[in-house]
Amino acid sequence: MKDIATLTMNPTIDVSYDIARMRHTHKMRTENEWYAPGGGGINVARVFTRLGGNARCYYLSGGATGPALDGLIDSHELVRTRIPITGPTRIASAVLERETGKEYRFTPQGPTISAREWSECLELIAQSDCDTMVLSGSLPPGVPDDFYARVTRLLRPRGIEIVLDSSGAALMHGIDAGSLLLVKPSQGELQQYTGRKLVTRDEIEDVAMDIVQTGKARLVAVTLGDEGAILARAEGPVFLPALRIEAASAVGAGDSFVAGMIFALNTGMSELEAFRFGVASGSAAVLRAGTGLAYPSDIERLLKQVQPL
C-alpha cells in the first residue's frame, strides 16, 4: 500500500445541523449538531484512512478557530502537519431542513494568506515524503492562482504522483503544469477550465481526452452529479451512470470519490475498477446527512450496484 499526503490550503470546521423548517428572522432551534474537520484534502484523508490506507494531512490553521480544527483532526486520529497562519480558520455550515429534505450550505471565503505564509507552506511541502500528494480544495485569498502548479513542479521530479481536485484558476494552472496522475473536475469546473459550455457527453469526453492526450494527466474523472461520471484515459473514455439512491447530503461526495479511487489504484486495482470504486465511494458519501463522508461498509454495498466495465 502506497502512502499519500494531502494538502488543504483552505480547511474548514464543518458544522451540520437539522431543523424542522427554515424561517427568516425567527430564531431556529437546531438538532443533531455535528462538528468535523473539513476541506478537500482533509476529507480525502478521512476516507482514505477509513479504508485502511496511510495519509498525512498538511493544512493551514490559525486564529481563534485554528486550535479547534487541530483538535477535530486529532479526534479522527489523522497524522497531521499544521502550517500556522495569522487569520482564523473558516467555519462552514450545512443545515438540513427536515420538512422538505433540502440541505442549505454556507461556506465562507476563508482567511487572507500572506506571501510569507504561503511561501513557508511551499518550503514545507517540498520536503514531504509520500508516494502520492493530493492537492484538493479551493485556494484562500492571497495565495497565487498557480500555487498547485508550483507544488507539482516541486514534487514531480522526485517521483511523487500528483492528484488535483480544485476549481477556477487554480485548476487551470494545475492542469497546465502537466504530468498529473489524476484530475477530478465536476462538469461545471471543466467548463470553467475550457471557458465554454459543455452540454453533451461527447463534448465533455473530448475535453477530458485532450487533457490526457496532451500529457497533462494520465486520468481525468469528470463527475456529472446525478447523471454519473466519465473517466478519460489513454485507451479512451468510459461512462458510468449514477446510482439511484436517495441523497441526504452533498457534502464531501467529490472528496470521497477521490479518496476511493486513489485507494483502489494504490492497492493494485485497474484504472476501470478504481473508477468503479470511486463512483461507489462518492455515492456512499451522500447517503448520510451532515459531514460524515463515505464509510467502507456503504462503499462495499454500493460497489455491487455499480455497472461493470
Short mmCIF file of C-alpha atoms in Angstrom, two decimals:
data_model
loop_
_atom_site.label_atom_id
_atom_site.label_comp_id
_atom_site.label_asym_id
_atom_site.label_seq_id
_atom_site.Cartn_x
_atom_site.Cartn_y
_atom_site.Cartn_z
CA MET A 1 0.00 0.00 0.00
CA LYS A 2 1.39 3.38 -1.04
CA ASP A 3 1.25 6.30 1.40
CA ILE A 4 -0.45 9.55 0.45
CA ALA A 5 -0.30 13.09 1.74
CA THR A 6 -2.99 15.70 1.29
CA LEU A 7 -2.69 19.48 1.12
CA THR A 8 -5.63 21.62 2.25
CA MET A 9 -4.96 25.32 1.75
CA ASN A 10 -8.42 26.48 2.87
CA PRO A 11 -9.67 24.00 5.51
CA THR A 12 -12.90 24.32 7.43
CA ILE A 13 -14.55 23.40 10.65
CA ASP A 14 -17.64 21.76 9.21
CA VAL A 15 -20.78 22.16 11.31
CA SER A 16 -24.04 20.40 10.44
CA TYR A 17 -27.49 20.76 11.96
CA ASP A 18 -31.07 19.62 11.40
CA ILE A 19 -34.00 21.99 11.73
CA ALA A 20 -37.71 21.43 11.29
CA ARG A 21 -38.24 24.34 8.87
CA MET A 22 -36.22 27.32 7.65
CA ARG A 23 -37.74 30.64 8.67
CA HIS A 24 -36.21 34.07 8.18
CA THR A 25 -35.85 36.44 11.16
CA HIS A 26 -37.02 33.85 13.72
CA LYS A 27 -34.62 32.01 15.99
CA MET A 28 -34.50 28.41 14.83
CA ARG A 29 -33.60 25.64 17.28
CA THR A 30 -31.32 23.00 15.80
CA GLU A 31 -30.89 19.31 16.45
CA ASN A 32 -28.34 16.65 15.58
CA GLU A 33 -25.40 19.07 15.91
CA TRP A 34 -22.17 17.67 14.49
CA TYR A 35 -18.63 19.05 14.10
CA ALA A 36 -15.94 17.65 11.80
CA PRO A 37 -12.62 18.74 10.27
CA GLY A 38 -13.18 19.63 6.62
CA GLY A 39 -11.77 20.97 3.42
CA GLY A 40 -10.86 18.93 0.36
CA GLY A 41 -7.59 17.29 1.41
CA ILE A 42 -8.68 16.64 4.98
CA ASN A 43 -11.86 14.97 3.73
CA VAL A 44 -9.84 12.80 1.35
CA ALA A 45 -7.56 11.74 4.22
CA ARG A 46 -10.53 10.88 6.45
CA VAL A 47 -11.99 8.47 3.90
CA PHE A 48 -8.62 7.11 2.74
CA THR A 49 -7.64 6.13 6.29
CA ARG A 50 -11.06 4.59 6.98
CA LEU A 51 -10.40 2.31 4.04
CA GLY A 52 -7.12 1.20 5.62
CA GLY A 53 -4.58 3.49 3.98
CA ASN A 54 -1.96 5.81 5.45
CA ALA A 55 -2.33 9.55 4.95
CA ARG A 56 -0.68 12.69 6.31
CA CYS A 57 -2.63 15.96 6.30
CA TYR A 58 -0.84 19.21 5.53
CA TYR A 59 -3.12 22.17 6.21
CA LEU A 60 -3.19 25.84 7.19
CA SER A 61 -4.59 26.67 10.62
CA GLY A 62 -4.81 29.90 12.57
CA GLY A 63 -6.72 32.43 14.63
CA ALA A 64 -9.03 31.56 17.49
CA THR A 65 -10.63 28.75 15.48
CA GLY A 66 -7.34 27.11 14.49
CA PRO A 67 -6.89 25.07 17.70
CA ALA A 68 -10.46 23.78 17.33
CA LEU A 69 -9.64 22.46 13.86
CA ASP A 70 -6.44 20.86 15.19
CA GLY A 71 -8.43 19.11 17.90
CA LEU A 72 -11.03 17.84 15.46
CA ILE A 73 -8.32 16.40 13.22
CA ASP A 74 -6.79 14.68 16.25
CA SER A 75 -10.20 13.26 17.18
CA HIS A 76 -10.22 11.48 13.81
CA GLU A 77 -6.74 10.12 14.56
CA LEU A 78 -5.22 11.62 11.43
CA VAL A 79 -1.49 12.20 11.09
CA ARG A 80 -1.12 15.94 10.62
CA THR A 81 1.31 18.72 9.84
CA ARG A 82 -0.12 22.11 10.77
CA ILE A 83 1.10 25.17 8.90
CA PRO A 84 0.42 28.19 11.16
CA ILE A 85 -1.24 31.31 9.78
CA THR A 86 -2.49 34.52 11.38
CA GLY A 87 -6.04 34.52 10.00
CA PRO A 88 -8.83 32.44 11.55
CA THR A 89 -9.78 29.05 10.13
CA ARG A 90 -13.19 29.33 8.50
CA ILE A 91 -16.36 27.64 9.74
CA ALA A 92 -18.76 26.15 7.19
CA SER A 93 -22.34 25.11 7.95
CA ALA A 94 -24.71 22.58 6.40
CA VAL A 95 -28.34 22.78 7.53
CA LEU A 96 -30.86 20.06 6.70
CA GLU A 97 -34.47 21.21 6.61
CA ARG A 98 -36.42 18.10 7.62
CA GLU A 99 -39.76 19.36 6.30
CA THR A 100 -38.52 19.49 2.70
CA GLY A 101 -35.39 17.33 2.82
CA LYS A 102 -33.40 20.23 1.35
CA GLU A 103 -29.88 20.98 2.52
CA TYR A 104 -28.55 24.55 2.81
CA ARG A 105 -24.78 25.07 2.77
CA PHE A 106 -22.93 28.20 3.93
CA THR A 107 -19.21 28.41 3.12
CA PRO A 108 -17.07 31.49 3.93
CA GLN A 109 -14.31 32.67 1.63
CA GLY A 110 -11.57 31.93 4.15
CA PRO A 111 -8.69 33.98 5.63
CA THR A 112 -6.25 36.02 3.59
CA ILE A 113 -2.86 34.30 3.45
CA SER A 114 0.30 36.41 3.40
CA ALA A 115 3.17 35.82 0.95
CA ARG A 116 5.34 34.72 3.86
CA GLU A 117 2.78 32.14 4.96
CA TRP A 118 2.21 30.52 1.57
CA SER A 119 5.95 30.59 0.84
CA GLU A 120 6.61 28.71 4.11
CA CYS A 121 3.94 26.23 3.06
CA LEU A 122 5.73 25.61 -0.25
CA GLU A 123 9.03 25.06 1.55
CA LEU A 124 7.44 22.52 3.90
CA ILE A 125 5.60 20.64 1.14
CA ALA A 126 8.85 20.39 -0.85
CA GLN A 127 10.22 18.21 1.96
CA SER A 128 7.20 15.88 2.16
CA ASP A 129 7.81 12.14 1.99
CA CYS A 130 4.94 10.30 0.28
CA ASP A 131 4.09 8.34 -2.84
CA THR A 132 1.11 10.49 -3.83
CA MET A 133 0.23 14.09 -3.00
CA VAL A 134 -3.44 15.07 -3.21
CA LEU A 135 -3.99 18.79 -3.87
CA SER A 136 -7.63 19.33 -3.04
CA GLY A 137 -9.91 22.27 -2.42
CA SER A 138 -10.03 25.98 -3.11
CA LEU A 139 -7.19 28.44 -2.63
CA PRO A 140 -7.79 31.14 0.01
CA PRO A 141 -7.35 34.84 -0.75
CA GLY A 142 -3.71 35.92 -1.07
CA VAL A 143 -2.44 32.61 -2.47
CA PRO A 144 -1.33 32.85 -6.13
CA ASP A 145 -3.52 31.12 -8.71
CA ASP A 146 -0.62 28.91 -9.84
CA PHE A 147 0.12 27.60 -6.33
CA TYR A 148 -0.86 24.00 -7.14
CA ALA A 149 1.23 24.18 -10.31
CA ARG A 150 4.22 25.27 -8.20
CA VAL A 151 3.70 22.30 -5.86
CA THR A 152 3.53 19.97 -8.87
CA ARG A 153 6.79 21.31 -10.28
CA LEU A 154 8.46 20.80 -6.89
CA LEU A 155 7.30 17.22 -6.32
CA ARG A 156 7.10 15.52 -9.72
CA PRO A 157 10.91 15.47 -10.25
CA ARG A 158 11.08 13.43 -7.01
CA GLY A 159 8.74 10.80 -8.44
CA ILE A 160 5.75 11.83 -6.31
CA GLU A 161 2.42 11.37 -8.12
CA ILE A 162 0.05 14.34 -8.05
CA VAL A 163 -3.74 14.26 -7.78
CA LEU A 164 -5.61 17.54 -8.37
CA ASP A 165 -9.17 18.42 -7.37
CA SER A 166 -9.83 22.15 -7.42
CA SER A 167 -11.68 24.80 -9.40
CA GLY A 168 -11.28 28.04 -11.30
CA ALA A 169 -7.83 29.46 -11.97
CA ALA A 170 -6.20 27.04 -9.51
CA LEU A 171 -7.50 24.10 -11.55
CA MET A 172 -6.48 25.67 -14.85
CA HIS A 173 -2.89 26.34 -13.78
CA GLY A 174 -2.65 22.95 -12.05
CA ILE A 175 -3.73 21.05 -15.17
CA ASP A 176 -1.48 23.09 -17.42
CA ALA A 177 1.53 22.22 -15.23
CA GLY A 178 1.06 18.68 -16.55
CA SER A 179 2.20 15.21 -15.52
CA LEU A 180 -0.71 14.63 -13.12
CA LEU A 181 -1.80 11.15 -12.10
CA LEU A 182 -5.45 12.16 -11.77
CA VAL A 183 -7.52 15.30 -12.07
CA LYS A 184 -11.15 15.23 -10.93
CA PRO A 185 -13.25 18.18 -12.05
CA SER A 186 -17.00 18.37 -11.94
CA GLN A 187 -18.79 19.22 -15.18
CA GLY A 188 -19.03 22.85 -14.05
CA GLU A 189 -15.34 23.01 -13.13
CA LEU A 190 -14.37 21.54 -16.51
CA GLN A 191 -16.47 24.24 -18.17
CA GLN A 192 -14.54 26.86 -16.18
CA TYR A 193 -11.30 25.29 -17.42
CA THR A 194 -12.34 25.45 -21.07
CA GLY A 195 -14.18 28.77 -20.81
CA ARG A 196 -17.20 27.41 -22.68
CA LYS A 197 -20.40 25.49 -22.07
CA LEU A 198 -20.12 21.70 -22.24
CA VAL A 199 -23.59 20.31 -22.79
CA THR A 200 -23.28 16.85 -24.29
CA ARG A 201 -21.36 13.85 -23.01
CA ASP A 202 -19.32 13.84 -26.24
CA GLU A 203 -18.20 17.43 -25.60
CA ILE A 204 -17.12 16.57 -22.06
CA GLU A 205 -15.30 13.44 -23.22
CA ASP A 206 -13.46 15.38 -25.94
CA VAL A 207 -12.11 17.94 -23.44
CA ALA A 208 -11.15 15.27 -20.90
CA MET A 209 -9.41 13.18 -23.57
CA ASP A 210 -7.48 16.25 -24.78
CA ILE A 211 -6.08 16.66 -21.25
CA VAL A 212 -4.96 13.01 -21.33
CA GLN A 213 -3.57 13.03 -24.88
CA THR A 214 -1.52 16.18 -24.29
CA GLY A 215 0.17 14.56 -21.28
CA LYS A 216 -1.36 16.85 -18.70
CA ALA A 217 -2.94 13.96 -16.76
CA ARG A 218 -2.94 10.18 -17.01
CA LEU A 219 -6.54 10.04 -15.81
CA VAL A 220 -9.38 12.58 -15.86
CA ALA A 221 -12.51 11.71 -13.88
CA VAL A 222 -15.39 14.12 -14.53
CA THR A 223 -18.29 13.90 -12.09
CA LEU A 224 -21.71 14.75 -13.53
CA GLY A 225 -23.82 14.89 -10.37
CA ASP A 226 -26.90 12.69 -10.56
CA GLU A 227 -26.09 11.71 -14.17
CA GLY A 228 -22.91 9.76 -13.36
CA ALA A 229 -19.23 10.18 -14.20
CA ILE A 230 -16.80 9.95 -17.11
CA LEU A 231 -13.25 8.59 -16.99
CA ALA A 232 -10.80 9.63 -19.70
CA ARG A 233 -7.66 7.50 -20.10
CA ALA A 234 -5.21 6.57 -22.85
CA GLU A 235 -7.48 3.78 -24.10
CA GLY A 236 -10.42 6.14 -24.45
CA PRO A 237 -13.33 7.46 -22.38
CA VAL A 238 -15.80 5.38 -20.37
CA PHE A 239 -19.05 6.40 -18.70
CA LEU A 240 -20.76 5.15 -15.55
CA PRO A 241 -24.34 6.13 -14.73
CA ALA A 242 -25.13 7.42 -11.25
CA LEU A 243 -26.61 5.02 -8.74
CA ARG A 244 -30.28 5.52 -7.97
CA ILE A 245 -30.10 6.33 -4.28
CA GLU A 246 -31.77 8.86 -2.03
CA ALA A 247 -29.28 11.64 -1.29
CA ALA A 248 -29.22 13.06 2.24
CA SER A 249 -26.25 15.41 1.79
CA ALA A 250 -23.88 16.56 -0.93
CA VAL A 251 -21.04 17.38 1.49
CA GLY A 252 -17.79 15.64 0.60
CA ALA A 253 -19.08 13.48 -2.26
CA GLY A 254 -16.30 14.56 -4.61
CA ASP A 255 -13.66 14.18 -1.91
CA SER A 256 -14.92 10.68 -1.12
CA PHE A 257 -14.77 9.86 -4.85
CA VAL A 258 -11.12 10.92 -4.98
CA ALA A 259 -10.21 9.04 -1.80
CA GLY A 260 -11.86 5.85 -3.04
CA MET A 261 -10.30 5.97 -6.48
CA ILE A 262 -6.78 6.68 -5.18
CA PHE A 263 -7.11 3.95 -2.55
CA ALA A 264 -8.16 1.47 -5.24
CA LEU A 265 -5.26 2.44 -7.53
CA ASN A 266 -2.81 2.18 -4.63
CA THR A 267 -3.99 -1.35 -3.84
CA GLY A 268 -3.36 -2.52 -7.39
CA MET A 269 -6.82 -2.28 -8.95
CA SER A 270 -7.04 -1.46 -12.64
CA GLU A 271 -7.99 2.03 -13.76
CA LEU A 272 -11.52 0.88 -14.61
CA GLU A 273 -12.04 -0.92 -11.30
CA ALA A 274 -10.65 2.10 -9.45
CA PHE A 275 -13.15 4.28 -11.33
CA ARG A 276 -15.98 1.99 -10.22
CA PHE A 277 -14.69 2.14 -6.65
CA GLY A 278 -14.59 5.94 -6.86
CA VAL A 279 -18.20 6.10 -8.04
CA ALA A 280 -19.27 3.82 -5.17
CA SER A 281 -17.34 5.98 -2.69
CA GLY A 282 -18.85 9.24 -3.92
CA SER A 283 -22.31 7.69 -3.80
CA ALA A 284 -21.72 6.41 -0.27
CA ALA A 285 -20.97 9.94 0.93
CA VAL A 286 -24.43 11.25 0.01
CA LEU A 287 -26.31 8.55 1.93
CA ARG A 288 -25.84 10.25 5.29
CA ALA A 289 -26.84 13.77 6.24
CA GLY A 290 -24.17 16.13 7.52
CA THR A 291 -20.41 15.81 7.22
CA GLY A 292 -19.89 12.10 7.79
CA LEU A 293 -18.45 11.35 4.30
CA ALA A 294 -18.18 7.79 2.94
CA TYR A 295 -17.93 4.69 5.12
CA PRO A 296 -16.35 1.39 3.95
CA SER A 297 -19.47 -0.69 4.65
CA ASP A 298 -21.59 1.59 2.43
CA ILE A 299 -18.93 1.63 -0.30
CA GLU A 300 -18.74 -2.17 -0.36
CA ARG A 301 -22.52 -2.49 -0.58
CA LEU A 302 -22.90 0.13 -3.32
CA LEU A 303 -19.99 -1.23 -5.35
CA LYS A 304 -22.13 -4.25 -6.19
CA GLN A 305 -24.63 -1.88 -7.81
CA VAL A 306 -22.08 -0.02 -9.98
CA GLN A 307 -22.25 -1.08 -13.62
CA PRO A 308 -19.36 -3.43 -14.63
CA LEU A 309 -16.86 -2.08 -17.17
#
